[in-house]
Amino acid sequence: MPGDQWRVVGASIRGTSHERSGLPCQDAHVWNVDRDGVLVAAVADGAGSAPFGEVGANIAAKAATDRARWTLVNQSPKTPRDDQGWHSFMKDTLAAARSAVEQEAKNRSLPINEFATTLIFLVAGPDFVAAVQIGDGAVVAKTSDGGILSLTRPPRGEYLNETTFLCSEEGLANAQFLVARGAMAHLAIISDGLQMVALRMPGGEPHPGFFNPLFEFMEQERDQMAAQGRLSSFLASPRLRERTDDDVTLMLATRVV
Amino acid sequence: MSTAPSELEAFVEFADNPEARCPCVLLLDTSSSMEGEPILALNHGLKAFKADLCKDPLASRRVEVAVVTFDSEVRVVQDFVTADQFEPPGLLTHGETLMGSGIGKALDMVAARKAQYRFAGVLYYRPWIFMITDGEPQGEPPEVVAQAAQRVRQEEEQKKIAFFAVGVEKANMTKLSEIAVRTPVKLRGLGFVEMFVWLSRSTQVVLHSKTDEQVALPPPGWGVV
């Protein structure tokens, strides 16, 4: 087995407000670790106001990871060497996600905003993480020396309920983009529904009390199925659902050395 | 190997962020023409507003209600409180219709509230001002009304507020449409309860959705445009 690997657990759970109003879970997440131990992961949050938000979210998350996997296989060197290269890589990934959603809207002869979704996407190797984000949510990392930081964070518009979407005009222009060098021990992606419990708002710094126990859990729980189940029941727990009624997605990735 | 499967929820601590707020000013005409049936119906509507907001746990914590009345004077009957703390007042009527001054007061209150939110690090939604009248501006110089209309237009454009106007019975709808940017709605009869339930539901829609612009509200069933 070559080099480093990631252990990944992720879950998307329907929020109580969506249950009450009969909406499906509009969050989606997709991830893959390739043979070289490179992780690609996407989390998308379909807009509650968009009739097909969950369709947009699923398509965007899948198209982004598919495109990135294809690029990783076909380009040489496999991963870009500098920020510039990563920037093009991420832009290309977002464009692919966007055109997949546009294609779906076209197939159904519906306006694109009915598929409105946010998108968070990352690529992580043994000594780098590249992340991009359009709209809300965050990517949080714990470095191998124990520091916790937000790689991307919720953008600060004036109003809480205003955000940007993948397919809106300013979507690509307003994307947050970041490449972090150095070894990351843990990564987490959260959707909008977890922001108020996982981050210190309005700044968007990670709340260590939220992430540390989760990262510890990832180190201890080696059984994939068990980890998956425990994460899902945490996200569905009454204590969490008292604090947020939106759909929630949490994806955790821990580097196995 | 991990031992007995401990529940994650016992270990994960939540960030202690202040609850986000959605300010909503009810700007109400209590001039003497509202006397009798209309004011009783309005008071009843306010109770329905509170009751409906409190059915939604998020709305009861996040929607902040303020009540400003205008007649021969402008009064802050209720400064901003969260819906669960809101005690619907029993409003009385008298005198003229200082609508322009009332609008000015509501805009000032919203601006001051936002400044408090920012200072306290509280996240917030776009504030709503919801004006209800059965008449037209009266008892104040036309400049005051013109200035109020100008501010409403400007602050709507800058997305500082969302201003809604509702006309009751013989309200001067033409005059209202000169003040509000959004098309004023004419209330059907004295259907205040339906209107306030709609308002409550509409704020809930806002709380539960993300948007890249102003949320499209469900069409009101209680009025005509």
Coordinates of C-alpha atoms in Angstrom, one line a residue:
Chain A
M1 CA 0.0 0.0 0.0
P2 CA 1.5 3.3 -1.0
G3 CA 1.8 6.1 1.5
D4 CA -0.9 7.8 3.5
Q5 CA -4.6 7.0 3.6
W6 CA -7.7 8.7 5.0
R7 CA -10.4 7.2 7.0
V8 CA -13.6 9.0 6.2
V9 CA -17.1 9.1 7.8
G10 CA -19.9 11.3 6.7
A11 CA -23.6 11.7 7.2
S12 CA -26.4 14.0 6.1
I13 CA -29.5 14.2 8.3
R14 CA -32.8 15.8 7.5
G15 CA -33.7 18.8 9.8
T16 CA -36.8 19.0 11.9
S17 CA -38.1 22.0 10.0
H18 CA -37.8 20.0 6.8
E19 CA -39.7 17.1 8.4
R20 CA -42.4 19.5 9.5
S21 CA -42.9 21.0 6.1
G22 CA -42.4 17.7 4.2
L23 CA -39.2 18.8 2.5
P24 CA -36.6 16.1 1.8
C25 CA -33.0 16.3 3.2
Q26 CA -31.5 18.8 0.8
D27 CA -27.9 18.2 1.9
A28 CA -25.6 15.9 0.0
H29 CA -22.1 14.6 0.5
V30 CA -19.8 12.5 -1.6
W31 CA -16.2 11.3 -1.0
N32 CA -13.6 9.1 -2.4
V33 CA -10.0 8.1 -1.5
D34 CA -8.0 6.9 -4.5
R35 CA -5.1 4.3 -4.7
D36 CA -2.5 7.0 -3.9
G37 CA -4.4 8.0 -0.8
V38 CA -5.7 11.3 -2.2
L39 CA -9.1 12.3 -0.7
V40 CA -11.7 14.2 -2.7
A41 CA -14.8 15.2 -0.8
A42 CA -17.8 17.4 -1.5
V43 CA -20.7 18.7 0.6
A44 CA -23.6 20.6 -1.0
D45 CA -26.6 22.2 0.7
G46 CA -29.6 22.6 -1.6
A47 CA -31.5 25.9 -1.0
G48 CA -34.7 25.4 1.0
S49 CA -36.4 28.0 -1.2
A50 CA -35.5 26.0 -4.4
P51 CA -38.0 23.3 -5.4
F52 CA -35.2 21.0 -6.5
G53 CA -32.5 22.0 -4.1
E54 CA -31.7 18.4 -3.2
V55 CA -31.4 17.5 -6.8
G56 CA -29.0 20.4 -7.4
A57 CA -27.0 19.4 -4.3
N58 CA -26.6 15.8 -5.2
I59 CA -25.6 16.5 -8.8
A60 CA -23.2 19.2 -7.8
A61 CA -21.4 17.0 -5.1
K62 CA -21.2 14.1 -7.5
A63 CA -20.1 16.0 -10.5
A64 CA -17.4 17.9 -8.5
T65 CA -15.9 14.7 -7.2
D66 CA -16.2 12.8 -10.5
R67 CA -14.4 15.7 -12.3
A68 CA -11.7 16.0 -9.8
R69 CA -11.0 12.2 -9.8
W70 CA -10.8 12.3 -13.6
T71 CA -8.4 15.2 -13.5
L72 CA -6.2 13.5 -10.9
V73 CA -6.0 10.4 -13.0
N74 CA -5.3 12.2 -16.2
Q75 CA -3.0 15.0 -15.4
S76 CA 0.7 15.0 -14.9
P77 CA 1.9 15.7 -12.3
K78 CA -1.0 14.2 -10.5
T79 CA -1.6 17.2 -8.2
P80 CA -0.7 20.8 -9.0
R81 CA 2.6 22.1 -7.7
D82 CA 1.6 25.6 -6.8
D83 CA -1.4 27.7 -5.7
Q84 CA -1.9 28.9 -9.3
G85 CA -2.2 25.3 -10.5
W86 CA -4.6 24.5 -7.6
H87 CA -6.7 27.5 -8.5
S88 CA -7.2 26.3 -12.0
F89 CA -7.9 22.8 -10.8
M90 CA -10.6 24.0 -8.4
K91 CA -12.1 26.4 -11.0
D92 CA -12.3 23.6 -13.4
T93 CA -14.0 21.4 -10.8
L94 CA -16.6 24.1 -9.9
A95 CA -17.3 24.7 -13.6
A96 CA -17.9 21.0 -14.1
A97 CA -20.3 20.9 -11.1
R98 CA -22.1 24.0 -12.3
S99 CA -22.6 22.8 -15.9
A100 CA -23.9 19.4 -14.6
V101 CA -26.6 21.3 -12.6
E102 CA -27.3 23.5 -15.6
Q103 CA -27.6 20.4 -17.8
E104 CA -30.2 18.9 -15.4
A105 CA -32.2 22.1 -15.4
K106 CA -32.1 22.1 -19.2
N107 CA -33.2 18.5 -19.4
R108 CA -36.2 19.2 -17.2
S109 CA -36.9 22.6 -18.9
L110 CA -36.8 24.4 -15.6
P111 CA -35.0 27.6 -14.5
I112 CA -31.6 27.0 -13.0
N113 CA -32.5 28.7 -9.7
E114 CA -34.9 25.9 -8.9
F115 CA -31.8 23.8 -8.4
A116 CA -29.9 26.3 -6.2
T117 CA -27.2 24.7 -4.0
T118 CA -24.0 25.7 -2.2
L119 CA -20.9 23.6 -2.7
I120 CA -17.8 22.9 -0.6
F121 CA -15.1 20.8 -2.1
L122 CA -11.7 19.7 -1.1
V123 CA -8.7 17.6 -2.2
A124 CA -6.4 16.3 0.5
G125 CA -3.1 14.5 0.2
P126 CA -0.5 13.6 2.9
D127 CA 0.9 17.1 3.0
F128 CA -1.6 19.5 1.5
V129 CA -5.3 20.4 1.5
A130 CA -6.9 22.4 -1.2
A131 CA -10.5 23.7 -0.5
V132 CA -13.0 25.7 -2.3
Q133 CA -16.4 26.9 -1.1
I134 CA -19.4 28.7 -2.6
G135 CA -22.0 29.8 0.0
D136 CA -22.3 28.7 3.6
G137 CA -20.6 25.9 5.7
A138 CA -17.0 25.5 6.5
V139 CA -13.9 23.3 6.2
V140 CA -12.1 22.8 9.5
A141 CA -8.7 21.2 9.9
K142 CA -6.6 20.0 12.8
T143 CA -2.9 20.1 12.1
S144 CA -0.6 17.4 13.2
D145 CA 0.7 19.6 16.0
G146 CA -2.8 20.1 17.4
G147 CA -4.0 23.5 16.1
I148 CA -7.5 23.7 14.9
L149 CA -8.4 26.2 12.1
S150 CA -11.0 27.1 9.6
L151 CA -9.8 26.7 6.0
T152 CA -13.0 28.1 4.7
R153 CA -15.8 29.7 6.6
P154 CA -19.3 31.1 6.2
P155 CA -19.1 34.3 4.1
R156 CA -20.1 37.4 6.0
G157 CA -23.0 39.1 4.2
E158 CA -25.1 41.5 6.3
Y159 CA -28.0 39.1 6.6
L160 CA -27.9 35.6 7.9
N161 CA -30.2 34.2 5.3
E162 CA -28.5 35.6 2.3
T163 CA -25.9 33.4 0.7
T164 CA -24.4 32.7 -2.7
F165 CA -25.1 29.6 -4.8
L166 CA -23.0 27.6 -7.3
C167 CA -25.1 28.7 -10.2
S168 CA -25.8 32.3 -9.3
E169 CA -24.0 34.9 -11.3
E170 CA -21.6 35.8 -8.5
G171 CA -21.2 32.2 -7.5
L172 CA -17.8 31.5 -9.0
A173 CA -16.5 35.0 -8.5
N174 CA -17.3 34.8 -4.8
A175 CA -15.8 31.4 -4.2
Q176 CA -13.4 31.0 -1.3
F177 CA -10.3 29.2 -2.2
L178 CA -7.5 28.1 0.0
V179 CA -4.5 25.8 -0.2
A180 CA -2.9 24.7 3.0
R181 CA 0.5 23.0 3.1
G182 CA 1.8 20.7 5.8
A183 CA 0.4 17.6 7.3
M184 CA -3.2 17.7 8.5
A185 CA -4.2 15.1 11.1
H186 CA -8.0 15.6 10.7
L187 CA -10.4 17.4 8.4
A188 CA -14.1 18.2 8.8
I189 CA -16.6 19.6 6.5
I190 CA -19.8 21.0 7.9
S191 CA -22.9 22.3 6.2
D192 CA -24.8 25.4 7.1
G193 CA -27.0 23.6 9.6
L194 CA -24.1 23.0 12.0
Q195 CA -22.6 26.5 11.8
M196 CA -24.2 27.9 15.0
V197 CA -23.0 24.9 17.1
A198 CA -19.6 24.2 15.6
L199 CA -18.3 27.7 14.9
R200 CA -17.9 30.9 16.8
M201 CA -20.0 33.3 15.0
P202 CA -19.9 35.8 13.4
G203 CA -16.2 35.2 12.8
G204 CA -16.4 31.6 11.8
E205 CA -13.5 30.2 13.9
P206 CA -13.9 26.6 14.9
H207 CA -15.2 25.8 18.4
P208 CA -12.6 23.3 19.7
G209 CA -15.0 21.8 22.1
F210 CA -17.1 20.7 19.2
F211 CA -14.4 19.3 16.9
N212 CA -11.8 17.8 19.4
P213 CA -14.2 15.0 20.7
L214 CA -15.2 14.2 17.1
F215 CA -11.6 13.9 16.0
E216 CA -10.8 11.8 19.0
F217 CA -13.7 9.6 18.1
M218 CA -12.3 9.1 14.6
E219 CA -9.0 8.0 16.1
Q220 CA -10.6 5.5 18.4
E221 CA -13.5 4.1 16.4
R222 CA -11.7 2.1 13.6
D223 CA -14.8 0.2 12.6
Q224 CA -16.2 2.0 9.6
M225 CA -19.8 0.8 10.0
A226 CA -19.8 1.5 13.7
A227 CA -18.3 5.0 13.2
Q228 CA -20.9 5.7 10.5
G229 CA -23.7 4.7 12.9
R230 CA -22.4 6.7 15.8
L231 CA -22.0 9.8 13.7
S232 CA -25.5 9.5 12.3
S233 CA -27.0 9.1 15.8
F234 CA -25.1 12.1 17.0
L235 CA -26.5 14.2 14.2
A236 CA -30.0 12.9 14.9
S237 CA -29.7 13.3 18.7
P238 CA -32.3 15.5 20.5
R239 CA -29.6 17.6 22.0
L240 CA -28.3 18.7 18.6
R241 CA -31.8 19.0 17.1
E242 CA -32.8 21.4 19.8
R243 CA -30.2 23.7 18.6
T244 CA -30.6 23.5 14.9
D245 CA -33.7 22.6 12.8
D246 CA -32.0 22.7 9.4
D247 CA -30.5 19.7 7.5
V248 CA -27.0 18.9 8.8
T249 CA -24.0 17.3 7.2
L250 CA -20.8 16.4 8.9
M251 CA -17.9 14.7 7.1
L252 CA -14.8 13.7 9.1
A253 CA -11.6 12.6 7.6
T254 CA -8.6 11.3 9.6
R255 CA -5.2 10.6 8.2
V256 CA -4.0 7.1 8.8
V257 CA -0.2 7.1 8.9
Chain B
M1 CA -10.1 -1.0 20.1
S2 CA -12.8 1.1 21.6
T3 CA -14.7 -0.3 24.5
A4 CA -18.4 0.2 25.0
P5 CA -19.9 2.5 22.4
S6 CA -20.2 5.8 24.1
E7 CA -22.6 8.3 22.8
L8 CA -20.9 11.1 20.9
E9 CA -23.6 13.6 22.0
A10 CA -22.3 13.3 25.6
F11 CA -18.8 14.5 24.6
V12 CA -19.4 17.1 21.9
E13 CA -19.7 20.6 23.2
F14 CA -21.7 23.2 21.3
A15 CA -20.5 26.8 20.6
D16 CA -22.4 29.3 22.7
N17 CA -23.4 31.7 20.0
P18 CA -26.2 34.2 20.6
E19 CA -29.4 33.4 18.8
A20 CA -29.8 35.1 15.5
R21 CA -32.5 37.7 15.3
C22 CA -35.2 38.8 12.7
P23 CA -36.5 42.2 13.7
C24 CA -40.1 43.1 12.7
V25 CA -41.7 46.4 13.4
L26 CA -45.4 46.6 13.4
L27 CA -46.2 50.2 12.5
L28 CA -49.9 50.7 13.4
D29 CA -52.4 53.4 12.7
T30 CA -54.4 54.2 15.8
S31 CA -56.0 57.4 14.6
S32 CA -59.7 57.9 15.6
S33 CA -61.0 56.5 12.3
M34 CA -59.8 53.1 13.6
E35 CA -62.1 53.3 16.5
G36 CA -64.6 50.5 17.3
E37 CA -64.6 47.3 15.2
P38 CA -61.3 47.9 13.4
I39 CA -59.1 48.5 16.5
L40 CA -60.7 45.5 18.2
A41 CA -60.0 43.3 15.2
L42 CA -56.4 44.7 15.1
N43 CA -55.9 43.9 18.8
H44 CA -57.2 40.4 18.2
G45 CA -54.9 40.0 15.2
L46 CA -51.9 40.9 17.3
K47 CA -52.7 38.0 19.7
A48 CA -53.0 35.7 16.7
F49 CA -49.6 36.9 15.6
K50 CA -47.9 36.0 18.9
A51 CA -49.7 32.7 19.1
D52 CA -48.7 31.7 15.6
L53 CA -45.0 32.7 16.0
C54 CA -44.8 30.8 19.3
K55 CA -45.9 27.6 17.5
D56 CA -42.5 27.6 15.8
P57 CA -39.7 27.2 18.3
L58 CA -37.1 28.9 16.1
A59 CA -39.5 31.9 15.3
S60 CA -40.3 32.4 18.9
R61 CA -36.7 32.8 19.8
R62 CA -35.5 34.6 16.6
V63 CA -38.3 37.0 15.6
E64 CA -38.1 40.3 17.5
V65 CA -41.3 42.3 17.5
A66 CA -41.6 46.0 18.1
V67 CA -44.9 47.9 18.0
V68 CA -45.1 51.6 17.0
T69 CA -48.4 53.4 16.8
F70 CA -49.1 56.7 15.1
D71 CA -52.1 58.9 15.7
S72 CA -51.7 62.5 17.0
E73 CA -48.4 61.3 18.3
V74 CA -45.9 58.6 17.6
R75 CA -45.4 56.1 20.4
V76 CA -43.2 53.0 20.9
V77 CA -45.8 50.8 22.5
Q78 CA -43.4 47.9 22.6
D79 CA -39.6 48.0 22.0
F80 CA -38.0 45.0 20.4
V81 CA -38.6 41.7 22.3
T82 CA -38.4 38.2 21.0
A83 CA -41.8 36.7 20.1
D84 CA -42.0 34.5 23.2
Q85 CA -41.7 37.6 25.4
F86 CA -44.1 39.7 23.3
E87 CA -47.3 40.7 25.2
P88 CA -49.8 41.9 22.6
P89 CA -51.0 45.4 23.7
G90 CA -54.6 46.5 23.8
L91 CA -54.4 49.5 21.5
L92 CA -56.7 52.5 21.9
T93 CA -57.5 55.1 19.2
H94 CA -57.4 58.9 19.1
G95 CA -56.6 61.9 16.9
E96 CA -54.9 62.3 13.6
T97 CA -52.6 60.2 11.4
L98 CA -48.9 61.2 11.8
M99 CA -47.9 58.5 9.4
G100 CA -44.7 60.2 8.1
S101 CA -43.4 60.7 11.6
G102 CA -44.3 57.1 12.4
I103 CA -42.3 55.7 9.5
G104 CA -39.3 57.8 10.5
K105 CA -39.5 56.4 14.0
A106 CA -39.7 52.8 12.7
L107 CA -36.7 53.3 10.4
D108 CA -34.7 54.9 13.2
M109 CA -35.5 52.0 15.6
V110 CA -34.4 49.4 13.0
A111 CA -31.1 51.2 12.4
A112 CA -30.4 51.4 16.1
R113 CA -31.3 47.7 16.6
K114 CA -28.9 46.6 13.9
A115 CA -26.1 48.6 15.5
Q116 CA -26.8 46.8 18.7
Y117 CA -26.7 43.4 17.0
R118 CA -23.4 44.2 15.3
F119 CA -21.9 45.4 18.6
A120 CA -23.0 42.2 20.4
G121 CA -22.0 39.9 17.5
V122 CA -25.5 38.8 16.9
L123 CA -26.3 37.6 13.4
Y124 CA -29.5 38.9 11.9
Y125 CA -32.0 38.8 9.1
R126 CA -33.2 41.7 7.0
P127 CA -35.6 43.7 9.1
W128 CA -39.3 44.0 8.3
I129 CA -41.5 47.0 8.8
F130 CA -45.1 46.2 8.4
M131 CA -47.4 49.3 8.3
I132 CA -51.2 49.1 8.7
T133 CA -53.4 52.1 8.1
D134 CA -57.0 52.9 7.3
G135 CA -56.4 56.3 6.0
E136 CA -53.6 58.6 4.8
P137 CA -51.1 61.0 6.4
Q138 CA -52.8 63.7 8.3
G139 CA -51.8 66.5 10.7
E140 CA -48.2 66.8 9.6
P141 CA -46.4 68.9 7.0
P142 CA -46.2 67.3 3.5
E143 CA -42.4 67.4 3.7
V144 CA -42.4 65.0 6.6
V145 CA -44.3 62.5 4.5
A146 CA -42.2 63.1 1.4
Q147 CA -39.1 62.6 3.4
A148 CA -40.4 59.4 5.0
A149 CA -41.3 58.1 1.5
Q150 CA -37.8 59.0 0.3
R151 CA -36.1 57.1 3.1
V152 CA -38.3 54.1 2.6
R153 CA -37.3 54.0 -1.1
Q154 CA -33.6 54.5 -0.3
E155 CA -33.4 51.9 2.4
E156 CA -35.3 49.4 0.3
E157 CA -32.8 49.9 -2.5
Q158 CA -29.9 49.5 -0.2
K159 CA -31.6 46.3 1.2
K160 CA -31.6 47.8 4.7
I161 CA -35.3 47.0 5.2
A162 CA -38.3 45.3 3.7
F163 CA -41.2 47.7 4.0
F164 CA -44.8 46.4 3.6
A165 CA -47.9 48.6 3.6
V166 CA -51.4 47.3 4.2
G167 CA -54.6 49.4 3.7
V168 CA -57.7 48.8 5.7
E169 CA -61.2 49.7 4.5
K170 CA -61.1 53.2 3.0
A171 CA -57.4 53.6 3.1
N172 CA -55.9 55.8 0.4
M173 CA -54.1 53.1 -1.6
T174 CA -52.8 55.6 -4.1
K175 CA -51.0 57.5 -1.4
L176 CA -49.7 54.3 0.1
S177 CA -48.2 53.2 -3.2
E178 CA -46.3 56.5 -3.3
I179 CA -44.8 55.6 0.1
A180 CA -44.1 51.9 -0.2
V181 CA -41.9 50.5 -2.9
R182 CA -43.6 47.1 -2.7
T183 CA -47.2 47.2 -3.9
P184 CA -49.5 47.9 -1.0
V185 CA -52.1 45.2 -0.2
K186 CA -55.7 46.0 0.6
L187 CA -57.0 44.0 3.5
R188 CA -60.2 42.0 2.9
G189 CA -62.7 43.3 5.4
L190 CA -61.1 43.2 8.9
G191 CA -59.3 40.0 8.3
F192 CA -56.4 40.9 10.6
V193 CA -56.1 37.4 12.0
E194 CA -55.5 35.9 8.6
M195 CA -53.1 38.7 7.8
F196 CA -51.0 38.3 11.0
V197 CA -50.9 34.5 10.6
W198 CA -49.6 35.1 7.1
L199 CA -47.0 37.5 8.4
S200 CA -45.9 35.0 11.1
R201 CA -45.6 32.2 8.5
S202 CA -43.7 34.5 6.1
T203 CA -41.1 35.3 8.8
Q204 CA -40.8 31.5 9.4
V205 CA -40.2 31.0 5.6
V206 CA -37.4 33.6 5.9
L207 CA -35.9 31.9 8.9
H208 CA -35.9 28.5 7.2
S209 CA -34.5 29.4 3.9
K210 CA -31.3 30.6 2.4
T211 CA -31.5 32.9 -0.6
D212 CA -29.2 34.9 -2.8
E213 CA -31.8 37.7 -2.8
Q214 CA -35.0 38.6 -1.0
V215 CA -37.2 35.6 -0.3
A216 CA -40.3 35.4 -2.5
L217 CA -43.2 35.4 0.0
P218 CA -46.3 33.3 -0.5
P219 CA -49.1 35.4 -2.0
P220 CA -51.4 36.7 0.7
G221 CA -54.8 35.2 0.9
W222 CA -56.1 37.9 3.1
G223 CA -55.9 40.9 0.7
V224 CA -56.0 42.2 -2.8
V225 CA -53.1 43.9 -4.6

